């Protein structure tokens, strides 16, 4: 994966730089030799770090410093200013970090700090094997964190998917639009799994779990015994049951295989009907417009994305798509799909030789349900992400957890939140007893417009807009009884980070 990437210019910190005039909190761009770097002042402390986020190469110099961390403005990756360690997803790899030495008024970048040498608590001796079901965002983040925290026992990740963990959000964005090659998608190279001794069982379906006997039963092969289990099975698209829904030109989008199939179908098609004005539906609409297809969106809503983002952003999203040639058929539903059209409830027909359905997802909770775990619109977990069965944890799209900020039990479908839950679950498997308190965060991209959203507002009674929506430079805040529930921003990444930090401070997360 890669975008952005900073050039190495400005002062060379290894030759010494004057910090006498540097204000508290200031960030100075420069380099260490040929490597782009940032010098950051916090009181009397100075940190020198690499300037590019290791997730999508976002510009950390435009990010936010919070205590001894720096956060990336693009997708909120969080790194330590002390040793460059990747503290929170979507950061998984550290950034370079140099020891800073002050001599008089000058500050020098010295040798690099190796974050892997830090002390870790030993893993519980009873933890012979950890099994993770799911090779997605939560599953991989958990496996990585277990090894980062020094767990050296057996670690097995079972995934029904034939592909090793990949960047799922990209499936409806650059990859689908044709602007990112497939080799951007893997979250890790294959060698990574061998190096970290993560046994990756791909194209392997788990049939059942037995929490009493601590067994994971595979569809084929011997059962796996575990000492701790993480359920991270994600979600599957809701399927339509209307006439024609089984026709071969009807597509869904969840996996890499789905995205590949859609790309192949788009190459043969000229007009697509997207059913559903959801995030997936509209990102798909944007990507297929970029491929030059005529795009029609059919949805029962009066405004796209209104349920999550409200009327104002919804109207902007619609206008943005219309400006790119998308035709909306709103307050409408599809009642049947034909070879060359979709039929609407109003009697109208929309010509289409390709159909993409994006009408929501359903969490894959069957394994948990059949094993007798507490399930209610998701697998119920406590604040430590442990299910009703001891030593069985759940994370990601399936987990419904007590969210401190909203005061509600919530289940959401965000990539970064799934990864962060995987990280917390991993630490708790190792005995950390750490509550999951990160405010939910997601982003969605439509052409050159990115919406960032932090917090969770299932419902709200007031919306405040600061800035200019039309200019795509705004902060939209959702309140419920005067309590700030969530904030969406467009063109204001730094403000989004600030809100995340405020939400964290208000919940102690
Ligand atoms: C096209 C697309 C675009 C998206 N874009 C964004 C975005 O822009 N921003 C954002 O925040 N979120 C986005 N999301 C949502 C985000 O990708 C999910 O919230 C996230 O992937 C959830 O992670 P997870 O680990 O819970 O599940 P997943 O990533 O779905 O992984 C689940 C894994 O479990 C495996 N599995 C399921 N059942 C079994 C079984 N019985 N046995 C073995 N393995 C099993 C699956 O094969 C898969 O490997 C997008 C999702 C999609 C599909």
CSV table of N, CA and C in Angstrom, one decimal, residues 89-195:
chain,number,residue,atom,x,y,z
A,89,UNK,N,-4.0,1.1,15.7
A,89,UNK,CA,-4.3,1.0,14.3
A,89,UNK,C,-4.9,2.3,13.8
A,90,UNK,N,-4.9,2.5,12.5
A,90,UNK,CA,-4.4,1.6,11.5
A,90,UNK,C,-2.8,1.5,11.4
A,91,UNK,N,-2.1,2.1,12.3
A,91,UNK,CA,-0.7,2.0,12.3
A,91,UNK,C,-0.3,0.6,12.7
A,92,UNK,N,0.4,-0.2,12.0
A,92,UNK,CA,0.9,-1.5,12.5
A,92,UNK,C,2.4,-1.5,12.5
A,93,UNK,N,3.0,-0.7,11.8
A,93,UNK,CA,4.5,-0.7,11.8
A,93,UNK,C,5.0,0.6,12.4
A,94,UNK,N,6.2,0.6,13.1
A,94,UNK,CA,6.7,1.8,13.7
A,94,UNK,C,7.2,2.8,12.7
A,95,UNK,N,7.3,4.0,13.1
A,95,UNK,CA,8.0,5.0,12.2
A,95,UNK,C,9.4,5.2,12.8
A,96,UNK,N,10.3,5.6,11.9
A,96,UNK,CA,11.7,5.9,12.5
A,96,UNK,C,11.7,6.9,13.6
A,97,UNK,N,12.5,6.7,14.6
A,97,UNK,CA,12.6,7.6,15.7
A,97,UNK,C,14.1,7.7,16.1
A,98,UNK,N,14.6,9.0,16.2
A,98,UNK,CA,16.0,9.2,16.5
A,98,UNK,C,16.1,9.7,17.9
A,99,UNK,N,17.1,9.3,18.6
A,99,UNK,CA,17.4,9.9,19.9
A,99,UNK,C,17.8,11.4,19.7
A,100,UNK,N,17.2,12.3,20.4
A,100,UNK,CA,17.5,13.7,20.2
A,100,UNK,C,18.5,14.1,21.4
A,101,UNK,N,19.6,14.8,21.0
A,101,UNK,CA,20.5,15.3,22.0
A,101,UNK,C,20.7,16.8,21.9
A,102,UNK,N,20.6,17.5,23.0
A,102,UNK,CA,20.7,18.9,23.0
A,102,UNK,C,22.1,19.3,23.4
A,103,UNK,N,22.8,20.1,22.6
A,103,UNK,CA,24.1,20.7,22.9
A,103,UNK,C,24.0,22.2,22.8
A,104,UNK,N,23.9,22.9,23.9
A,104,UNK,CA,23.7,24.3,23.8
A,104,UNK,C,22.3,24.6,23.3
A,105,UNK,N,22.3,25.5,22.2
A,105,UNK,CA,21.0,25.8,21.6
A,105,UNK,C,20.7,24.9,20.5
A,106,UNK,N,21.6,24.0,20.2
A,106,UNK,CA,21.4,23.1,19.0
A,106,UNK,C,20.9,21.7,19.4
A,107,UNK,N,20.1,21.2,18.6
A,107,UNK,CA,19.6,19.8,18.9
A,107,UNK,C,20.0,18.9,17.7
A,108,UNK,N,20.5,17.8,18.1
A,108,UNK,CA,21.1,16.8,17.1
A,108,UNK,C,20.2,15.5,17.1
A,109,UNK,N,20.0,15.0,15.8
A,109,UNK,CA,19.5,13.7,15.7
A,109,UNK,C,20.6,12.7,15.8
A,110,UNK,N,20.5,11.8,16.8
A,110,UNK,CA,21.6,10.8,17.0
A,110,UNK,C,21.2,9.5,16.3
A,111,UNK,N,21.5,8.3,17.0
A,111,UNK,CA,21.2,7.0,16.4
A,111,UNK,C,19.6,6.8,16.5
A,112,UNK,N,19.2,5.8,15.7
A,112,UNK,CA,17.8,5.4,15.7
A,112,UNK,C,17.5,4.6,17.0
A,113,UNK,N,16.3,4.8,17.5
A,113,UNK,CA,15.8,4.0,18.6
A,113,UNK,C,15.1,2.8,18.1
A,114,UNK,N,15.4,1.6,18.7
A,114,UNK,CA,14.8,0.4,18.3
A,114,UNK,C,13.6,0.1,19.2
A,115,UNK,N,12.3,0.2,18.8
A,115,UNK,CA,11.2,0.1,19.7
A,115,UNK,C,11.0,-1.4,20.1
A,116,UNK,N,11.6,-2.3,19.4
A,116,UNK,CA,11.4,-3.7,19.7
A,116,UNK,C,12.1,-4.2,21.0
A,117,UNK,N,13.0,-3.3,21.5
A,117,UNK,CA,13.8,-3.7,22.7
A,117,UNK,C,13.1,-3.4,24.0
A,118,UNK,N,11.9,-2.8,23.9
A,118,UNK,CA,11.3,-2.4,25.2
A,118,UNK,C,10.9,-3.7,26.0
A,119,UNK,N,10.7,-3.4,27.3
A,119,UNK,CA,10.4,-4.5,28.2
A,119,UNK,C,8.9,-4.9,28.0
A,120,UNK,N,8.6,-6.2,28.1
A,120,UNK,CA,7.2,-6.6,28.0
A,120,UNK,C,6.9,-7.6,29.2
A,121,UNK,N,5.6,-7.6,29.6
A,121,UNK,CA,5.3,-8.5,30.7
A,121,UNK,C,5.3,-9.9,30.1
A,122,UNK,N,5.7,-11.0,30.8
A,122,UNK,CA,5.6,-12.3,30.2
A,122,UNK,C,4.2,-12.8,30.0
A,123,UNK,N,3.9,-13.6,29.0
A,123,UNK,CA,2.6,-14.1,28.7
A,123,UNK,C,2.2,-15.1,29.8
A,124,UNK,N,0.9,-15.3,30.1
A,124,UNK,CA,0.5,-16.3,31.1
A,124,UNK,C,1.1,-17.6,30.7
A,125,UNK,N,1.6,-18.4,31.6
A,125,UNK,CA,2.2,-19.7,31.3
A,125,UNK,C,1.2,-20.7,30.7
A,126,UNK,N,-0.1,-20.5,31.0
A,126,UNK,CA,-1.1,-21.5,30.6
A,126,UNK,C,-1.5,-21.2,29.1
A,127,UNK,N,-0.9,-20.2,28.5
A,127,UNK,CA,-1.3,-19.9,27.2
A,127,UNK,C,-0.5,-20.6,26.1
A,128,UNK,N,-0.8,-21.9,25.9
A,128,UNK,CA,0.0,-22.6,24.9
A,128,UNK,C,-0.4,-22.3,23.5
A,129,UNK,N,-1.7,-22.1,23.2
A,129,UNK,CA,-2.1,-21.8,21.9
A,129,UNK,C,-3.3,-20.8,21.8
A,130,UNK,N,-3.1,-19.8,21.0
A,130,UNK,CA,-4.2,-18.9,20.7
A,130,UNK,C,-4.7,-19.1,19.3
A,131,UNK,N,-6.1,-19.3,19.2
A,131,UNK,CA,-6.6,-19.4,17.8
A,131,UNK,C,-7.5,-18.2,17.5
A,132,UNK,N,-7.3,-17.7,16.3
A,132,UNK,CA,-8.1,-16.5,15.9
A,132,UNK,C,-9.0,-17.0,14.7
A,133,UNK,N,-10.3,-16.8,14.8
A,133,UNK,CA,-11.1,-17.2,13.7
A,133,UNK,C,-11.4,-15.9,12.9
A,134,UNK,N,-10.9,-15.8,11.7
A,134,UNK,CA,-11.1,-14.6,10.9
A,134,UNK,C,-9.8,-14.0,10.5
A,135,UNK,N,-9.6,-13.9,9.2
A,135,UNK,CA,-8.4,-13.3,8.7
A,135,UNK,C,-8.7,-11.9,8.1
A,136,UNK,N,-9.3,-11.1,8.9
A,136,UNK,CA,-9.7,-9.7,8.4
A,136,UNK,C,-9.0,-8.7,9.3
A,137,UNK,N,-9.6,-7.5,9.4
A,137,UNK,CA,-9.0,-6.4,10.1
A,137,UNK,C,-8.7,-6.7,11.5
A,138,UNK,N,-9.7,-7.2,12.2
A,138,UNK,CA,-9.5,-7.5,13.7
A,138,UNK,C,-8.6,-8.7,13.9
A,139,UNK,N,-8.8,-9.7,13.1
A,139,UNK,CA,-7.9,-10.9,13.3
A,139,UNK,C,-6.5,-10.6,13.1
A,140,UNK,N,-6.1,-9.9,12.0
A,140,UNK,CA,-4.7,-9.7,11.8
A,140,UNK,C,-4.1,-8.8,12.8
A,141,UNK,N,-4.9,-7.7,13.2
A,141,UNK,CA,-4.4,-6.8,14.2
A,141,UNK,C,-4.1,-7.5,15.5
A,142,UNK,N,-5.0,-8.5,15.8
A,142,UNK,CA,-4.8,-9.2,17.1
A,142,UNK,C,-3.6,-10.1,17.0
A,143,UNK,N,-3.4,-10.8,15.9
A,143,UNK,CA,-2.2,-11.7,15.7
A,143,UNK,C,-0.9,-10.9,15.9
A,144,UNK,N,-0.9,-9.7,15.2
A,144,UNK,CA,0.3,-8.9,15.2
A,144,UNK,C,0.6,-8.4,16.7
A,145,UNK,N,-0.5,-8.0,17.3
A,145,UNK,CA,-0.3,-7.4,18.7
A,145,UNK,C,0.2,-8.5,19.6
A,146,UNK,N,-0.3,-9.7,19.5
A,146,UNK,CA,0.1,-10.8,20.4
A,146,UNK,C,1.6,-11.0,20.2
A,147,UNK,N,2.1,-11.0,19.0
A,147,UNK,CA,3.6,-11.2,18.8
A,147,UNK,C,4.3,-9.9,19.3
A,148,UNK,N,3.7,-8.7,19.0
A,148,UNK,CA,4.4,-7.5,19.5
A,148,UNK,C,4.5,-7.5,21.0
A,149,UNK,N,3.5,-8.0,21.7
A,149,UNK,CA,3.6,-8.0,23.2
A,149,UNK,C,4.4,-9.2,23.7
A,150,UNK,N,5.0,-9.9,22.8
A,150,UNK,CA,6.0,-10.9,23.3
A,150,UNK,C,5.4,-12.3,23.4
A,151,UNK,N,4.1,-12.6,23.0
A,151,UNK,CA,3.6,-13.9,23.1
A,151,UNK,C,4.3,-14.8,22.1
A,152,UNK,N,4.8,-15.9,22.6
A,152,UNK,CA,5.7,-16.8,21.8
A,152,UNK,C,5.1,-18.1,21.5
A,153,UNK,N,3.9,-18.4,22.1
A,153,UNK,CA,3.3,-19.7,21.9
A,153,UNK,C,2.7,-19.9,20.5
A,154,UNK,N,2.0,-21.0,20.4
A,154,UNK,CA,1.4,-21.3,19.1
A,154,UNK,C,0.3,-20.3,18.7
A,155,UNK,N,0.2,-19.8,17.5
A,155,UNK,CA,-0.7,-18.8,17.1
A,155,UNK,C,-1.3,-19.2,15.7
A,156,UNK,N,-2.6,-19.5,15.7
A,156,UNK,CA,-3.2,-20.0,14.5
A,156,UNK,C,-4.3,-19.0,14.1
A,157,UNK,N,-4.3,-18.6,12.8
A,157,UNK,CA,-5.3,-17.7,12.3
A,157,UNK,C,-6.1,-18.5,11.2
A,158,UNK,N,-7.4,-18.7,11.4
A,158,UNK,CA,-8.1,-19.5,10.4
A,158,UNK,C,-9.0,-18.5,9.6
A,159,UNK,N,-9.0,-18.6,8.3
A,159,UNK,CA,-9.8,-17.7,7.5
A,159,UNK,C,-10.5,-18.4,6.4
A,160,UNK,N,-11.8,-18.2,6.2
A,160,UNK,CA,-12.5,-18.8,5.1
A,160,UNK,C,-12.1,-18.2,3.8
A,161,UNK,N,-11.5,-17.0,3.8
A,161,UNK,CA,-11.0,-16.4,2.6
A,161,UNK,C,-9.8,-17.1,2.1
A,162,UNK,N,-9.7,-17.2,0.7
A,162,UNK,CA,-8.5,-17.8,0.1
A,162,UNK,C,-7.4,-16.8,0.1
A,163,UNK,N,-7.6,-15.5,0.3
A,163,UNK,CA,-6.5,-14.6,0.3
A,163,UNK,C,-6.1,-14.2,1.7
A,164,UNK,N,-4.8,-14.0,1.9
A,164,UNK,CA,-4.3,-13.5,3.2
A,164,UNK,C,-4.9,-12.1,3.5
A,165,UNK,N,-4.9,-11.7,4.7
A,165,UNK,CA,-5.5,-10.5,5.1
A,165,UNK,C,-5.2,-9.3,4.2
A,166,UNK,N,-6.2,-8.5,3.8
A,166,UNK,CA,-6.0,-7.4,2.8
A,166,UNK,C,-6.7,-6.2,3.3
A,167,UNK,N,-6.5,-5.1,2.6
A,167,UNK,CA,-7.0,-3.8,2.9
A,167,UNK,C,-8.5,-3.7,2.3
A,168,UNK,N,-9.4,-4.2,3.1
A,168,UNK,CA,-10.8,-4.3,2.6
A,168,UNK,C,-11.4,-3.0,2.2
A,169,UNK,N,-11.2,-1.9,2.9
A,169,UNK,CA,-11.7,-0.6,2.4
A,169,UNK,C,-11.3,-0.2,1.0
A,170,UNK,N,-10.2,-0.7,0.6
A,170,UNK,CA,-9.7,-0.3,-0.8
A,170,UNK,C,-10.5,-1.0,-1.9
A,171,UNK,N,-11.2,-2.1,-1.5
A,171,UNK,CA,-12.0,-2.9,-2.5
A,171,UNK,C,-13.0,-2.1,-3.2
A,172,UNK,N,-13.5,-1.0,-2.5
A,172,UNK,CA,-14.6,-0.2,-3.2
A,172,UNK,C,-14.0,1.2,-3.6
A,173,UNK,N,-12.7,1.4,-3.4
A,173,UNK,CA,-12.1,2.7,-3.7
A,173,UNK,C,-11.1,2.5,-4.9
A,174,UNK,N,-9.8,2.8,-4.6
A,174,UNK,CA,-8.8,2.9,-5.7
A,174,UNK,C,-8.7,1.6,-6.5
A,175,UNK,N,-8.8,0.5,-5.7
A,175,UNK,CA,-8.6,-0.8,-6.5
A,175,UNK,C,-9.8,-1.0,-7.4
A,176,UNK,N,-11.0,-0.7,-7.0
A,176,UNK,CA,-12.1,-0.9,-7.8
A,176,UNK,C,-12.1,0.1,-9.0
A,177,UNK,N,-11.7,1.3,-8.7
A,177,UNK,CA,-11.6,2.3,-9.7
A,177,UNK,C,-10.5,2.1,-10.7
A,178,UNK,N,-9.6,1.2,-10.4
A,178,UNK,CA,-8.5,0.9,-11.3
A,178,UNK,C,-7.3,1.8,-11.1
A,179,UNK,N,-7.3,2.6,-10.0
A,179,UNK,CA,-6.1,3.4,-9.8
A,179,UNK,C,-5.1,2.8,-8.8
A,180,UNK,N,-5.4,1.7,-8.2
A,180,UNK,CA,-4.4,1.0,-7.3
A,180,UNK,C,-4.2,-0.4,-7.8
A,181,UNK,N,-3.0,-0.8,-7.9
A,181,UNK,CA,-2.8,-2.2,-8.3
A,181,UNK,C,-3.1,-3.2,-7.2
A,182,UNK,N,-3.3,-4.5,-7.6
A,182,UNK,CA,-3.6,-5.4,-6.6
A,182,UNK,C,-2.5,-5.6,-5.5
A,183,UNK,N,-1.3,-5.4,-5.9
A,183,UNK,CA,-0.2,-5.6,-4.9
A,183,UNK,C,-0.2,-4.6,-3.8
A,184,UNK,N,-1.1,-3.6,-3.9
A,184,UNK,CA,-1.3,-2.6,-2.7
A,184,UNK,C,-2.2,-3.3,-1.6
A,185,UNK,N,-2.9,-4.3,-2.0
A,185,UNK,CA,-4.0,-4.8,-1.1
A,185,UNK,C,-3.5,-5.6,0.1
A,186,UNK,N,-2.5,-6.5,0.0
A,186,UNK,CA,-2.2,-7.3,1.2
A,186,UNK,C,-1.7,-6.4,2.3
A,187,UNK,N,-2.2,-6.7,3.5
A,187,UNK,CA,-1.8,-5.9,4.7
A,187,UNK,C,-0.4,-6.3,5.1
A,188,UNK,N,0.0,-7.5,4.8
A,188,UNK,CA,1.3,-8.0,5.1
A,188,UNK,C,1.8,-8.9,4.0
A,189,UNK,N,3.1,-8.9,3.7
A,189,UNK,CA,3.7,-9.8,2.7
A,189,UNK,C,3.6,-11.2,3.3
A,190,UNK,N,3.6,-12.2,2.4
A,190,UNK,CA,3.5,-13.6,2.9
A,190,UNK,C,4.6,-14.0,3.9
A,191,UNK,N,5.8,-13.5,3.7
A,191,UNK,CA,6.9,-13.8,4.5
A,191,UNK,C,6.7,-13.4,6.0
A,192,UNK,N,5.9,-12.4,6.2
A,192,UNK,CA,5.6,-11.9,7.5
A,192,UNK,C,5.0,-13.0,8.4
A,193,UNK,N,4.1,-13.8,7.8
A,193,UNK,CA,3.4,-14.8,8.7
A,193,UNK,C,4.4,-15.9,9.1
A,194,UNK,N,5.4,-16.2,8.2
A,194,UNK,CA,6.4,-17.2,8.6
A,194,UNK,C,7.3,-16.6,9.7
A,195,UNK,N,7.8,-15.4,9.4
A,195,UNK,CA,8.7,-14.8,10.3
A,195,UNK,C,8.1,-14.7,11.7
